[in-house]
PDB file of C-alpha atoms in Angstrom:
ATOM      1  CA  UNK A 208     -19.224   2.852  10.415  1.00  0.00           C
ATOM      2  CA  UNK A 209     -17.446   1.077   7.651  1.00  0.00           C
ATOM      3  CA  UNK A 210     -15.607  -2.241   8.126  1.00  0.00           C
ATOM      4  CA  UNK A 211     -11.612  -2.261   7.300  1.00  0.00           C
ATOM      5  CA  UNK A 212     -10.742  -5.555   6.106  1.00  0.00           C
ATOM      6  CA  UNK A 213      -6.830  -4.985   6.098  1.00  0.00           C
ATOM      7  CA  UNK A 214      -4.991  -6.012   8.778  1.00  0.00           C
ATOM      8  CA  UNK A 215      -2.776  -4.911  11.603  1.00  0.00           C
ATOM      9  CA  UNK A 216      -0.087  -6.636   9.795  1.00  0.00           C
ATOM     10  CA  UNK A 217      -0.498  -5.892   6.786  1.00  0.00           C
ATOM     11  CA  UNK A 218      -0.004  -1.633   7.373  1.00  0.00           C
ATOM     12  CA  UNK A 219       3.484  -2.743   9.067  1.00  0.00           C
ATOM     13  CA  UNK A 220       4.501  -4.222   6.116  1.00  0.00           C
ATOM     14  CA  UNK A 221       3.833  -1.481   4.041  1.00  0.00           C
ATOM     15  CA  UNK A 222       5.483   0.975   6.517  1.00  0.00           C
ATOM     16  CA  UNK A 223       8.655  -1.060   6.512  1.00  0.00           C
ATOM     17  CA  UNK A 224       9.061  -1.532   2.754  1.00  0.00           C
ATOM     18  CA  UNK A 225       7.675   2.032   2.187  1.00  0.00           C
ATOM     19  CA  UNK A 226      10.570   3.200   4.656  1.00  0.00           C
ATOM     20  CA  UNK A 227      13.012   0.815   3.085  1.00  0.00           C
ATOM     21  CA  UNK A 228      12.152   2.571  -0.532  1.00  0.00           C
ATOM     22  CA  UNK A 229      12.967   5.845   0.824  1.00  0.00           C
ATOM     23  CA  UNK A 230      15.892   5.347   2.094  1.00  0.00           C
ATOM     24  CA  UNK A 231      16.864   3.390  -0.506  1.00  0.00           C
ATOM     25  CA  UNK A 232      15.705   6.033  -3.350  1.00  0.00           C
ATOM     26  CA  UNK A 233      17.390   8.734  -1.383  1.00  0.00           C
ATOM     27  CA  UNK A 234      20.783   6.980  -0.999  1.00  0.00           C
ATOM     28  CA  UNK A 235      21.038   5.480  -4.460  1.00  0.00           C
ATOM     29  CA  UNK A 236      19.851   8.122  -6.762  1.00  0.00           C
ATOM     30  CA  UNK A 237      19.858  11.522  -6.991  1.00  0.00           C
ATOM     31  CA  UNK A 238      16.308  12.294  -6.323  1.00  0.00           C
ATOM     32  CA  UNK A 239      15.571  14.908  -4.097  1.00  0.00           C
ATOM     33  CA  UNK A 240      13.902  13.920  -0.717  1.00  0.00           C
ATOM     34  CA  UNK A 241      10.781  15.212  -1.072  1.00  0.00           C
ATOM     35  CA  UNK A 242      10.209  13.597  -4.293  1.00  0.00           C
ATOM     36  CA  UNK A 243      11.710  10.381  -3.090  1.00  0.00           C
ATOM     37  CA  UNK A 244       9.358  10.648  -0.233  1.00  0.00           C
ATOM     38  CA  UNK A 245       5.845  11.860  -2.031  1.00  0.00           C
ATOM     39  CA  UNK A 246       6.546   8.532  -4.188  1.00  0.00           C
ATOM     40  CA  UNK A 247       6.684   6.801  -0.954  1.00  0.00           C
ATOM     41  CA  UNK A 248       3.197   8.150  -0.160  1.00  0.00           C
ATOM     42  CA  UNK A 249       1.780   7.560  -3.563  1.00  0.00           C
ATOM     43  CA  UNK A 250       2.789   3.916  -3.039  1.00  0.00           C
ATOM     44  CA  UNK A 251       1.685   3.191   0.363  1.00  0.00           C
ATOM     45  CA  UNK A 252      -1.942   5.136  -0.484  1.00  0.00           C
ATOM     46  CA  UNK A 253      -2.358   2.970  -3.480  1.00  0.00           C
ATOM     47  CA  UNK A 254      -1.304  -0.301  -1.375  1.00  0.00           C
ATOM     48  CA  UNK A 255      -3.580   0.425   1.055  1.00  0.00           C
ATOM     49  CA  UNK A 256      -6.619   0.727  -1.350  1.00  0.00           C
ATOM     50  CA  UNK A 257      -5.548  -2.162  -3.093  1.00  0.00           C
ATOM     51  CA  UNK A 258      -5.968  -4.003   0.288  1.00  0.00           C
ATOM     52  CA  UNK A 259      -9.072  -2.558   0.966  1.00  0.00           C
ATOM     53  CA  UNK A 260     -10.750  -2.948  -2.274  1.00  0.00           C
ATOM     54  CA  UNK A 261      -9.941  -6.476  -2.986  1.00  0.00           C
ATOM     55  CA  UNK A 262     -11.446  -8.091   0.156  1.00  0.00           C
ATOM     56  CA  UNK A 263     -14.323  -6.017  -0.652  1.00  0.00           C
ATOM     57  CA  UNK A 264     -14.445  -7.381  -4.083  1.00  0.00           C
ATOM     58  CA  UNK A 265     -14.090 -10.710  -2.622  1.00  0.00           C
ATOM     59  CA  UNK A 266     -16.616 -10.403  -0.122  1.00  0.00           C
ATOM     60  CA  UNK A 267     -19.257  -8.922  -2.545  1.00  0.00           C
ATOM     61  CA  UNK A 268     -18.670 -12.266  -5.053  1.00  0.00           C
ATOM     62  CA  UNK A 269     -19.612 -14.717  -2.277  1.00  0.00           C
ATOM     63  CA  UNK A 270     -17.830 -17.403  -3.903  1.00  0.00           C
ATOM     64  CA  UNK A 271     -18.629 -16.693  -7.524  1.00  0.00           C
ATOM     65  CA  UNK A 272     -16.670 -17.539 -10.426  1.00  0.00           C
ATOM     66  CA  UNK A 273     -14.505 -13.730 -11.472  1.00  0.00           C
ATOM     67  CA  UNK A 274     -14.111 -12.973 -15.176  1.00  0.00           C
TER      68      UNK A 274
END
């Protein structure tokens, strides 16, 4: 089984902004919902392999200088 290094935290905070952009981009603009709300998705999958892949990378360098 692989290890998550993201934390409990760190997924509410994504949900709450995430929710806040939606409602935000569907109030504001004329966007249709479902647009509005695949962005949301978009944005929250990419945050969430942002936070996975940099403690990775920061596990594999052990302390190493990063170019």
């Amino acid at each position: 089984m692989e290890k998550r290094y993201e934390e409990r935290g760190d997924h509410a905070f994504m949900a709450v902004m995430i929710g806040l952009v939606v409602v935000l981009g569907v109030t504001v603009s004329s966007l249709p919902v479902a647009f509005v709300g695949v962005l949301g998705f978009v944005a929250g999958y990419a945050f969430n392999n942002w936070l996975v892949f940099e403690e990775l990378y920061k596990s594999e360098s052990d302390g190493e200088v990063n170019a």
